[in-house]
Amino acid sequence: MTMRIRIVLMVLLVVGAFALVYVSAEEEKPVEAEEKESKSQETLAEVIVPSSPIRLEVVLRRVYFDGETSEESIEEEILAMEDFWSKYSGWNLQEMDQGHIVFQKRVNDISPLLKANGYFGVTKEGTLSIFNGKPVEDEVIQSFYQLDLYKLESVKQKQLQQGIRIRTKQQYEEVLETFKPYSRIDMAQ
């Protein structure tokens, strides 16, 4: 359930409680009815505009094109809910509980890790992989598919052994497309 739906439901509950108090108050003494109505309006006002700032831990989760995920944690002090929601309008609400909220956003780019130190290479088993730095067996970040190394030209084999630097999403996609015809499995599956 999205945060906006939760807020609407909470407001509807408060309005419903207010209506219930108002209906039952008509049967009571006029003075008591006015006191209850005043308290209900104060409660409604606190829900919409908090009387004191609310402190939340906000986690911003970014999911990159290459599958990597990064998280950033921020301590927020909320004075107005409207301002808070507009600040995170481009994010999707993932989790929410007492004092903690998680937003997620898909990023149409490769992760900062790949931009900083990512290399395409091939494992000893012949699997096209991305390495953290120059190709080393134990530094695999992500694996793709088995290559038929016998069909692969010697120049391309050497490139993979030395490592093909990744700096952009376009390079990432181009390398995958270049080596796709040499895969041992049918990529259409």
Backbone as a chain_set.jsonl record, in Angstrom:
{"seq": "MTMRIRIVLMVLLVVGAFALVYVSAEEEKPVEAEEKESKSQETLAEVIVPSSPIRLEVVLRRVYFDGETSEESIEEEILAMEDFWSKYSGWNLQEMDQGHIVFQKRVNDISPLLKANGYFGVTKEGTLSIFNGKPVEDEVIQSFYQLDLYKLESVKQKQLQQGIRIRTKQQYEEVLETFKPYSRIDMAQ", "coords": {"N": [[0.849, -1.164, 0.0], [0.632, 2.184, -0.868], [2.2, 5.159, 0.418], [0.666, 7.451, 0.186], [-1.903, 6.432, 0.018], [-2.092, 5.316, 2.537], [-2.02, 7.644, 4.11], [-4.365, 8.923, 3.261], [-6.249, 7.038, 4.135], [-5.788, 7.22, 6.892], [-6.563, 9.863, 7.392], [-9.256, 9.646, 6.648], [-10.115, 7.886, 8.654], [-9.761, 9.497, 10.908], [-11.528, 11.572, 10.29], [-13.865, 10.049, 10.234], [-13.954, 9.263, 12.923], [-14.259, 11.761, 14.037], [-16.783, 12.415, 13.009], [-18.325, 10.455, 14.284], [-17.982, 11.206, 16.946], [-19.241, 13.694, 16.824], [-21.914, 13.017, 16.157], [-22.641, 11.449, 18.385], [-22.303, 13.368, 20.277], [-24.392, 15.148, 19.984], [-26.435, 14.052, 21.403], [-25.603, 14.356, 23.991], [-24.857, 16.737, 26.626], [-24.773, 20.19, 25.624], [-22.344, 21.623, 26.238], [-20.423, 19.618, 26.704], [-20.363, 18.482, 24.192], [-19.285, 20.515, 22.597], [-16.694, 20.632, 23.687], [-15.672, 18.052, 23.021], [-15.8, 18.184, 20.224], [-13.965, 20.209, 19.728], [-11.592, 18.979, 20.65], [-11.437, 16.856, 18.815], [-11.025, 18.226, 16.429], [-8.524, 19.329, 16.962], [-6.98, 16.991, 17.065], [-7.233, 16.083, 14.406], [-5.952, 18.2, 13.114], [-3.335, 17.82, 14.085], [-2.645, 15.432, 12.82], [-2.589, 16.095, 10.091], [-0.9, 18.391, 10.02], [1.859, 18.145, 11.809], [2.271, 18.843, 15.307], [4.749, 19.027, 16.444], [8.086, 18.648, 15.149], [8.695, 15.704, 13.17], [10.895, 13.016, 13.407], [12.643, 11.005, 11.183], [14.256, 8.076, 9.912], [15.433, 7.922, 6.766], [15.804, 5.812, 4.091], [17.425, 5.63, 1.083], [17.254, 3.769, -1.669], [18.964, 2.736, -4.463], [18.622, 1.131, -7.531], [20.562, -0.118, -9.97], [21.097, -0.271, -13.568], [22.771, -2.432, -14.169], [22.169, -4.2, -12.19], [23.282, -3.851, -9.687], [22.931, -2.57, -6.344], [22.582, 0.276, -4.311], [22.593, 1.875, -1.123], [21.547, 4.656, 0.795], [21.489, 6.318, 3.819], [19.544, 8.651, 5.563], [18.905, 11.087, 8.018], [15.925, 12.586, 8.681], [14.073, 15.53, 9.44], [10.822, 16.247, 9.77], [8.711, 18.826, 9.03], [6.478, 19.588, 7.599], [4.243, 17.471, 6.051], [3.499, 17.559, 3.367], [5.64, 18.875, 2.123], [7.643, 17.002, 2.594], [6.74, 14.736, 1.083], [6.793, 15.829, -1.496], [9.487, 16.262, -1.807], [10.475, 13.686, -2.165], [9.226, 12.8, -4.481], [9.937, 11.508, -6.878], [10.596, 8.987, -6.118], [9.896, 5.551, -5.163], [7.842, 4.26, -2.643], [8.887, 1.748, -0.46], [9.035, 0.471, 2.065], [7.668, 1.082, 5.31], [7.695, 2.013, 8.631], [7.482, 2.622, 12.164], [9.257, 5.469, 12.587], [10.986, 4.932, 10.46], [11.648, 4.778, 7.01], [11.661, 3.527, 3.678], [12.71, 4.293, 0.484], [12.757, 3.632, -3.028], [14.495, 3.721, -6.148], [14.815, 3.225, -9.612], [17.685, 3.308, -11.54], [18.719, 4.307, -14.646], [21.356, 3.548, -15.563], [24.782, 2.385, -15.362], [26.228, 1.102, -12.337], [28.019, 3.061, -9.847], [30.216, 1.588, -8.909], [30.929, -0.08, -11.088], [31.592, 1.896, -12.96], [33.799, 3.006, -11.732], [35.644, 0.883, -11.385], [35.155, -1.357, -13.016], [35.551, -4.2, -15.12], [35.106, -6.119, -18.039], [35.615, -9.561, -18.487], [36.9, -12.93, -18.746], [36.255, -15.943, -17.029], [38.167, -18.767, -15.691], [36.678, -20.932, -16.402], [35.498, -20.08, -18.666], [33.415, -18.25, -18.619], [31.709, -15.311, -19.405], [32.229, -12.423, -17.627], [31.955, -9.77, -15.172], [34.472, -8.007, -13.578], [35.903, -6.784, -10.515], [38.106, -4.617, -11.01], [41.07, -5.481, -12.918], [40.706, -8.611, -14.696], [40.472, -11.143, -12.387], [40.161, -14.244, -10.867], [38.832, -14.457, -8.298], [37.56, -12.035, -7.969], [35.061, -11.57, -9.132], [32.227, -9.762, -10.047], [29.801, -9.942, -11.393], [28.302, -12.482, -13.346], [27.665, -13.709, -16.692], [27.233, -15.466, -19.231], [28.307, -18.624, -20.539], [31.063, -18.823, -22.694], [31.923, -19.924, -25.968], [34.969, -20.559, -26.377], [36.545, -21.544, -28.406], [35.416, -20.683, -30.764], [35.809, -18.04, -30.594], [37.6, -15.24, -31.688], [41.165, -14.782, -31.637], [42.087, -12.222, -30.977], [39.907, -11.111, -29.61], [39.78, -12.906, -27.496], [42.147, -12.286, -26.191], [41.623, -9.634, -25.462], [39.571, -10.046, -23.564], [40.984, -11.526, -21.644], [42.826, -9.659, -20.753], [41.105, -7.726, -19.909], [38.275, -5.675, -20.369], [37.592, -2.44, -20.112], [34.895, -0.798, -18.411], [32.938, 2.016, -18.654], [30.624, 3.303, -19.274], [27.049, 2.955, -19.722], [26.435, 2.387, -22.34], [28.82, 1.21, -23.326], [28.799, -1.096, -21.752], [26.463, -2.425, -22.693], [27.24, -2.774, -25.383], [29.466, -4.519, -25.226], [28.258, -6.831, -24.194], [26.535, -7.433, -26.35], [28.432, -7.829, -28.379], [29.709, -10.225, -27.62], [27.684, -12.019, -27.444], [27.011, -13.712, -29.734], [28.916, -15.698, -29.391], [28.194, -17.233, -27.302], [27.54, -20.212, -25.417], [25.048, -21.081, -24.821], [21.701, -20.74, -26.005], [20.724, -17.508, -26.288], [18.152, -16.594, -26.557], [16.435, -17.931, -24.955]], "CA": [[0.0, 0.0, 0.0], [1.486, 3.361, -0.968], [2.135, 6.093, 1.539], [-0.462, 8.37, -0.019], [-3.128, 5.71, 0.368], [-2.095, 5.228, 4.001], [-2.375, 8.96, 4.667], [-5.789, 9.135, 2.982], [-7.0, 6.176, 5.053], [-5.67, 7.765, 8.235], [-7.417, 11.06, 7.438], [-10.641, 9.167, 6.653], [-10.391, 7.362, 9.992], [-9.896, 10.632, 11.827], [-12.792, 12.236, 9.947], [-14.918, 9.156, 10.708], [-14.004, 9.394, 14.383], [-14.821, 13.082, 14.291], [-18.228, 12.33, 12.738], [-18.901, 9.637, 15.346], [-18.027, 12.056, 18.141], [-20.219, 14.743, 16.591], [-23.254, 12.422, 16.224], [-22.946, 11.082, 19.77], [-22.279, 14.576, 21.09], [-25.693, 15.806, 19.902], [-27.293, 13.481, 22.432], [-25.086, 14.769, 25.288], [-25.019, 18.15, 26.954], [-24.131, 21.064, 24.637], [-20.999, 22.007, 26.639], [-19.559, 18.467, 26.468], [-20.258, 18.31, 22.745], [-18.334, 21.506, 22.088], [-15.351, 20.237, 24.12], [-15.257, 16.9, 22.225], [-15.59, 18.646, 18.856], [-12.726, 20.97, 19.732], [-10.5, 18.01, 20.758], [-11.361, 16.111, 17.553], [-10.419, 19.102, 15.427], [-7.101, 19.424, 17.296], [-6.376, 15.72, 16.654], [-7.171, 16.106, 12.949], [-4.915, 19.163, 12.741], [-2.035, 17.228, 14.379], [-2.37, 14.409, 11.819], [-2.263, 16.763, 8.827], [0.265, 19.225, 10.281], [2.323, 17.749, 13.128], [2.505, 19.956, 16.224], [6.194, 19.101, 16.618], [8.753, 17.967, 14.03], [8.808, 14.252, 13.207], [12.217, 12.569, 12.978], [12.591, 9.728, 10.474], [15.415, 7.594, 9.173], [15.021, 7.709, 5.382], [16.776, 5.03, 3.333], [17.263, 5.801, -0.358], [17.821, 2.589, -2.337], [19.072, 2.896, -5.917], [18.86, -0.118, -8.249], [21.17, 0.287, -11.235], [20.863, -1.043, -14.785], [23.56, -3.666, -14.135], [21.702, -5.05, -11.097], [23.848, -3.428, -8.416], [22.057, -1.764, -5.496], [23.259, 1.069, -3.287], [21.672, 2.475, -0.152], [22.006, 5.849, 1.502], [20.604, 6.553, 4.96], [19.48, 10.068, 5.915], [18.018, 11.438, 9.134], [15.076, 13.7, 8.244], [13.16, 16.165, 10.381], [9.69, 16.64, 8.943], [7.881, 19.897, 9.569], [5.229, 19.545, 6.838], [4.189, 16.231, 5.274], [3.43, 17.893, 1.94], [7.009, 19.152, 1.683], [8.363, 15.727, 2.631], [6.343, 13.91, -0.063], [7.244, 16.441, -2.745], [10.934, 16.077, -1.863], [10.743, 12.326, -2.637], [8.187, 12.482, -5.466], [10.456, 10.615, -7.911], [10.967, 7.721, -5.485], [8.793, 4.637, -4.831], [7.837, 3.82, -1.258], [9.063, 0.303, -0.351], [8.735, 0.059, 3.433], [7.434, 2.185, 6.238], [7.271, 1.67, 9.976], [7.719, 3.672, 13.154], [10.537, 6.164, 12.519], [11.854, 4.395, 9.408], [10.976, 4.698, 5.717], [12.584, 3.146, 2.61], [12.313, 4.648, -0.874], [13.588, 2.987, -4.045], [14.464, 4.322, -7.488], [15.591, 2.52, -10.636], [18.589, 4.23, -12.223], [18.996, 3.795, -15.989], [22.793, 3.71, -15.802], [25.539, 1.385, -14.621], [26.524, 1.519, -10.966], [29.298, 3.749, -9.632], [31.261, 0.572, -8.761], [31.395, -0.457, -12.432], [32.237, 3.056, -13.577], [35.083, 3.248, -11.08], [36.622, -0.193, -11.429], [34.597, -2.54, -13.667], [36.156, -4.736, -16.332], [34.617, -7.38, -18.573], [36.672, -10.546, -18.663], [36.424, -14.302, -18.828], [36.767, -16.791, -15.951], [38.883, -19.961, -16.155], [35.668, -21.827, -16.976], [35.039, -19.513, -19.929], [32.193, -17.477, -18.414], [31.826, -13.858, -19.546], [31.943, -11.871, -16.302], [32.468, -8.442, -14.835], [35.399, -8.106, -12.458], [36.257, -5.576, -9.779], [39.491, -4.449, -11.42], [41.481, -6.379, -14.008], [40.179, -9.956, -14.449], [41.058, -12.055, -11.412], [39.11, -15.225, -10.61], [38.049, -14.244, -7.078], [37.008, -10.675, -7.933], [33.918, -11.5, -10.033], [31.072, -9.01, -9.553], [28.601, -10.443, -12.052], [28.575, -13.416, -14.446], [26.616, -13.684, -17.698], [27.016, -16.721, -19.926], [29.477, -19.39, -20.958], [31.495, -18.531, -24.062], [32.617, -20.967, -26.725], [36.264, -19.911, -26.606], [37.13, -22.027, -29.664], [34.87, -19.863, -31.857], [36.203, -16.648, -30.328], [38.835, -14.806, -32.334], [42.27, -14.642, -30.673], [42.144, -10.822, -30.538], [38.848, -10.936, -28.607], [40.189, -13.686, -26.32], [43.191, -11.507, -25.504], [40.932, -8.486, -24.836], [38.889, -10.53, -22.364], [41.989, -11.931, -20.657], [43.406, -8.429, -20.197], [40.012, -6.945, -19.318], [37.704, -4.595, -21.172], [37.126, -1.401, -19.171], [33.508, -0.34, -18.548], [32.758, 3.356, -18.08], [29.285, 3.809, -19.579], [26.0, 1.968, -19.994], [26.557, 2.032, -23.754], [29.921, 0.246, -23.424], [28.293, -2.306, -21.097], [25.558, -3.092, -23.634], [27.993, -3.144, -26.591], [30.28, -5.706, -24.948], [27.34, -7.98, -24.113], [26.082, -7.741, -27.715], [29.576, -8.323, -29.149], [30.054, -11.599, -27.261], [26.464, -12.845, -27.46], [27.077, -14.791, -30.735], [29.879, -16.716, -28.976], [27.701, -17.92, -26.106], [27.269, -21.642, -25.585], [23.606, -21.292, -24.675], [20.876, -19.888, -26.843], [20.347, -16.328, -25.495], [16.725, -16.288, -26.736], [15.647, -18.678, -23.966]], "C": [[0.898, 1.231, 0.0], [1.248, 4.289, 0.206], [0.942, 7.025, 1.391], [-1.78, 7.708, 0.356], [-3.234, 5.597, 1.882], [-2.52, 6.544, 4.636], [-3.86, 9.224, 4.457], [-6.633, 8.298, 3.931], [-6.957, 6.715, 6.48], [-6.558, 8.999, 8.384], [-8.887, 10.653, 7.469], [-11.024, 8.6, 8.014], [-10.607, 8.493, 10.994], [-11.208, 11.373, 11.562], [-13.968, 11.388, 10.409], [-15.071, 9.227, 12.217], [-14.624, 10.725, 14.764], [-16.344, 13.062, 14.088], [-18.935, 11.538, 13.815], [-19.033, 10.446, 16.638], [-19.113, 13.11, 17.991], [-21.638, 14.198, 16.731], [-23.608, 12.068, 17.658], [-22.995, 12.31, 20.665], [-23.63, 15.297, 21.056], [-26.628, 15.297, 20.989], [-26.846, 13.912, 23.814], [-25.372, 16.248, 25.508], [-24.272, 19.006, 25.938], [-22.686, 21.416, 24.988], [-20.02, 20.856, 26.36], [-19.345, 18.252, 24.968], [-19.252, 19.276, 22.15], [-16.907, 21.144, 22.462], [-14.826, 19.077, 23.269], [-14.975, 17.308, 20.779], [-14.27, 19.395, 18.749], [-11.521, 20.024, 19.796], [-10.333, 17.225, 19.468], [-10.702, 16.949, 16.47], [-8.929, 19.265, 15.689], [-6.364, 18.163, 16.844], [-6.21, 15.67, 15.145], [-6.06, 17.053, 12.484], [-3.523, 18.589, 12.99], [-1.661, 16.172, 13.348], [-1.917, 15.064, 10.52], [-1.007, 17.615, 8.971], [0.745, 18.884, 11.689], [2.628, 18.95, 13.997], [3.991, 20.105, 16.521], [6.847, 18.318, 15.476], [8.819, 16.452, 14.249], [10.191, 13.893, 12.686], [12.092, 11.171, 12.385], [13.969, 9.372, 9.933], [14.896, 7.261, 7.779], [16.151, 6.967, 4.672], [16.438, 5.186, 1.856], [18.011, 4.659, -1.043], [17.792, 2.823, -3.842], [19.41, 1.543, -6.537], [19.32, 0.263, -9.654], [20.876, -0.709, -12.35], [21.57, -2.399, -14.743], [23.184, -4.578, -12.965], [22.268, -4.684, -9.739], [22.86, -2.539, -7.667], [22.917, -0.988, -4.513], [22.202, 1.666, -2.364], [22.35, 3.641, 0.542], [21.002, 6.106, 2.62], [20.709, 8.012, 5.392], [18.543, 10.231, 7.105], [17.241, 12.693, 8.707], [14.246, 14.232, 9.407], [12.03, 16.762, 9.555], [8.859, 17.689, 9.675], [6.517, 19.912, 8.888], [5.262, 18.317, 5.934], [4.174, 16.51, 3.767], [4.823, 18.149, 1.371], [7.833, 17.868, 1.61], [8.037, 14.888, 1.406], [6.8, 14.521, -1.381], [8.757, 16.277, -2.913], [11.296, 14.704, -2.455], [9.732, 11.877, -3.693], [8.669, 11.521, -6.555], [10.828, 9.23, -7.394], [9.716, 6.885, -5.221], [8.933, 4.183, -3.386], [7.922, 2.295, -1.222], [8.648, -0.221, 1.019], [8.481, 1.293, 4.28], [7.014, 1.611, 7.579], [7.658, 2.816, 10.904], [9.132, 4.237, 13.026], [11.47, 5.731, 11.404], [11.051, 4.286, 8.112], [12.02, 4.399, 4.642], [11.959, 3.506, 1.267], [13.262, 3.956, -1.848], [13.404, 3.693, -5.385], [15.327, 3.466, -8.411], [16.397, 3.567, -11.408], [18.974, 3.604, -13.56], [20.447, 4.078, -16.376], [23.512, 2.587, -15.053], [25.926, 1.969, -13.263], [27.865, 2.246, -10.872], [30.471, 2.77, -9.474], [31.814, 0.17, -10.127], [32.116, 0.701, -13.107], [33.642, 3.259, -13.018], [36.104, 2.144, -11.348], [36.135, -1.464, -12.127], [35.291, -2.908, -14.959], [35.412, -5.993, -16.752], [35.83, -8.287, -18.737], [36.045, -11.925, -18.75], [37.063, -15.102, -17.683], [37.521, -17.975, -16.544], [37.934, -20.945, -16.82], [35.105, -21.289, -18.287], [33.748, -18.723, -19.816], [32.482, -15.98, -18.558], [31.368, -13.238, -18.228], [32.437, -10.438, -16.208], [33.287, -8.605, -13.562], [35.582, -6.748, -11.792], [37.751, -5.374, -9.991], [39.796, -5.381, -12.57], [41.036, -7.801, -13.668], [41.044, -10.824, -13.533], [39.921, -12.971, -10.969], [38.238, -14.889, -9.389], [37.421, -12.852, -6.974], [35.815, -10.501, -8.869], [32.777, -10.747, -9.347], [29.787, -9.616, -10.097], [29.02, -11.365, -13.204], [27.389, -13.444, -15.391], [26.382, -15.045, -18.318], [28.352, -17.327, -20.324], [29.792, -19.051, -22.412], [32.129, -19.772, -24.687], [33.941, -20.35, -27.168], [36.932, -20.365, -27.905], [36.631, -21.216, -30.859], [35.336, -18.409, -31.754], [37.552, -16.343, -30.981], [39.913, -14.552, -31.277], [42.391, -13.213, -30.134], [41.115, -10.571, -29.423], [39.164, -11.729, -27.339], [41.197, -12.888, -25.49], [42.567, -10.289, -24.796], [40.272, -8.916, -23.529], [39.876, -10.942, -21.274], [42.616, -10.711, -19.984], [42.359, -7.57, -19.5], [39.58, -5.815, -20.227], [37.057, -3.618, -20.201], [35.692, -0.998, -19.468], [33.393, 1.035, -17.889], [31.348, 3.895, -18.297], [28.318, 2.643, -19.792], [26.117, 1.475, -21.439], [27.674, 1.004, -23.96], [29.481, -1.107, -22.866], [27.424, -3.105, -22.072], [26.296, -3.581, -24.88], [28.815, -4.413, -26.377], [29.394, -6.944, -24.871], [26.863, -8.4, -25.503], [27.209, -8.332, -28.572], [29.83, -9.804, -28.887], [28.854, -12.54, -27.247], [26.53, -13.971, -28.509], [28.015, -15.939, -30.346], [29.403, -17.487, -27.737], [27.382, -19.373, -26.422], [25.783, -21.94, -25.465], [22.876, -20.334, -25.589], [20.359, -18.736, -25.982], [18.855, -15.996, -25.608], [15.87, -16.99, -25.694], [15.268, -17.815, -22.802]], "O": [[1.834, 1.307, 0.795], [0.229, 4.209, 0.892], [0.282, 7.35, 2.378], [-2.663, 8.34, 0.937], [-4.313, 5.759, 2.452], [-3.294, 6.555, 5.593], [-4.542, 9.696, 5.367], [-7.624, 8.786, 4.475], [-7.958, 6.676, 7.195], [-7.232, 9.156, 9.402], [-9.678, 11.23, 8.215], [-12.144, 8.814, 8.477], [-11.521, 8.446, 11.818], [-11.912, 11.754, 12.497], [-14.957, 11.919, 10.915], [-16.188, 9.249, 12.732], [-15.419, 10.806, 15.701], [-17.094, 13.618, 14.89], [-20.035, 11.905, 14.226], [-20.05, 10.382, 17.327], [-19.836, 13.387, 18.949], [-22.483, 14.84, 17.356], [-24.719, 12.339, 18.114], [-23.658, 12.294, 21.702], [-23.974, 15.992, 22.012], [-27.511, 16.023, 21.445], [-27.644, 13.843, 24.749], [-26.027, 16.91, 24.702], [-23.231, 18.583, 25.436], [-21.86, 21.5, 24.078], [-18.926, 21.081, 25.844], [-18.252, 17.879, 24.542], [-18.454, 18.896, 21.293], [-15.995, 21.322, 21.654], [-13.673, 19.101, 22.839], [-14.015, 16.828, 20.177], [-13.537, 19.226, 17.774], [-10.537, 20.231, 19.086], [-9.204, 16.95, 19.06], [-9.909, 16.436, 15.681], [-8.143, 19.334, 14.744], [-5.26, 18.245, 16.306], [-5.16, 15.26, 14.651], [-5.314, 16.73, 11.559], [-2.612, 18.835, 12.2], [-0.482, 16.021, 13.026], [-0.944, 14.614, 9.914], [-0.13, 17.556, 8.109], [0.114, 19.286, 12.667], [3.165, 19.951, 13.525], [4.447, 21.208, 16.822], [6.226, 17.424, 14.902], [8.98, 15.984, 15.377], [10.619, 14.398, 11.648], [11.514, 10.272, 12.995], [14.746, 10.245, 9.546], [14.017, 6.413, 7.628], [17.295, 7.421, 4.648], [15.316, 4.912, 1.43], [19.24, 4.592, -1.003], [16.736, 3.075, -4.423], [20.365, 0.885, -6.123], [18.581, 0.878, -10.423], [20.46, -1.84, -12.101], [21.034, -3.397, -15.223], [23.812, -5.618, -12.768], [21.771, -5.17, -8.723], [22.052, -1.841, -8.279], [23.867, -1.528, -3.947], [21.07, 1.926, -2.773], [23.546, 3.618, 0.833], [19.794, 6.109, 2.382], [21.805, 8.545, 5.567], [17.503, 9.577, 7.176], [17.836, 13.73, 8.411], [13.777, 13.468, 10.251], [12.245, 17.663, 8.745], [8.374, 17.464, 10.784], [5.508, 20.215, 9.526], [6.192, 18.142, 5.147], [4.777, 15.769, 2.99], [5.146, 17.696, 0.272], [8.619, 17.673, 0.683], [8.945, 14.377, 0.75], [7.163, 13.786, -2.299], [9.249, 16.167, -4.036], [12.298, 14.573, -3.158], [9.419, 10.69, -3.781], [7.855, 10.78, -7.105], [11.32, 8.395, -8.152], [8.619, 7.423, -5.073], [10.012, 3.772, -2.957], [7.128, 1.617, -1.873], [7.979, -1.25, 1.114], [8.994, 2.381, 4.016], [6.081, 0.812, 7.652], [8.112, 3.864, 10.447], [10.102, 3.544, 13.331], [12.637, 6.124, 11.396], [9.931, 3.776, 8.102], [13.126, 4.938, 4.677], [10.845, 3.091, 0.947], [14.429, 3.724, -1.53], [12.325, 4.188, -5.712], [16.421, 3.039, -8.043], [15.858, 4.575, -11.864], [19.498, 2.491, -13.597], [20.727, 4.749, -17.369], [22.917, 1.919, -14.208], [25.945, 3.186, -13.08], [28.739, 2.064, -11.72], [31.595, 3.088, -9.862], [33.029, 0.087, -10.305], [33.142, 0.5, -13.756], [34.56, 3.637, -13.745], [37.291, 2.423, -11.52], [36.655, -2.546, -11.854], [35.586, -2.049, -15.79], [35.117, -6.845, -15.915], [36.924, -7.836, -19.079], [34.824, -12.069, -18.819], [38.253, -14.959, -17.402], [37.518, -18.168, -17.759], [38.337, -21.705, -17.701], [34.32, -21.968, -18.949], [33.05, -18.541, -20.813], [33.386, -15.449, -17.912], [30.255, -13.495, -17.767], [33.216, -9.963, -17.034], [32.86, -9.249, -12.604], [35.433, -5.703, -12.425], [38.567, -5.901, -9.234], [38.894, -6.0, -13.135], [40.988, -8.169, -12.494], [42.175, -11.182, -13.86], [38.814, -12.492, -10.721], [37.017, -15.027, -9.457], [36.803, -12.54, -5.957], [35.575, -9.395, -9.353], [32.41, -11.053, -8.212], [28.809, -9.786, -9.369], [29.963, -11.072, -13.938], [26.25, -13.235, -14.975], [25.416, -15.72, -17.962], [29.37, -16.644, -20.429], [28.897, -18.999, -23.256], [32.785, -20.561, -24.008], [34.015, -19.697, -28.209], [37.785, -19.661, -28.445], [37.342, -21.075, -31.854], [35.259, -17.652, -32.722], [38.514, -17.098, -30.837], [39.605, -14.153, -30.154], [42.754, -13.014, -28.974], [41.41, -9.91, -28.427], [38.855, -11.283, -26.234], [41.11, -12.825, -24.264], [42.942, -9.96, -23.67], [40.395, -8.236, -22.51], [39.614, -10.72, -20.092], [42.9, -10.733, -18.786], [42.682, -6.784, -18.609], [40.406, -5.091, -20.783], [36.073, -3.954, -19.542], [35.306, -0.868, -20.63], [33.711, 1.196, -16.711], [30.915, 4.819, -17.609], [28.728, 1.503, -20.012], [25.922, 0.292, -21.719], [27.489, 0.031, -24.691], [29.768, -2.147, -23.459], [27.623, -4.306, -22.255], [26.017, -4.671, -25.38], [28.855, -5.283, -27.247], [29.739, -7.99, -25.421], [26.795, -9.593, -25.8], [26.973, -9.224, -29.388], [30.132, -10.557, -29.813], [29.017, -13.744, -27.052], [26.138, -15.096, -28.199], [27.921, -17.03, -30.907], [30.146, -18.304, -27.192], [27.006, -19.716, -27.542], [25.317, -22.963, -25.967], [23.371, -19.252, -25.905], [19.619, -18.976, -25.028], [18.349, -15.192, -24.825], [14.688, -16.674, -25.56], [14.604, -18.283, -21.877]]}, "num_chains": 1, "name": "protein.A"}
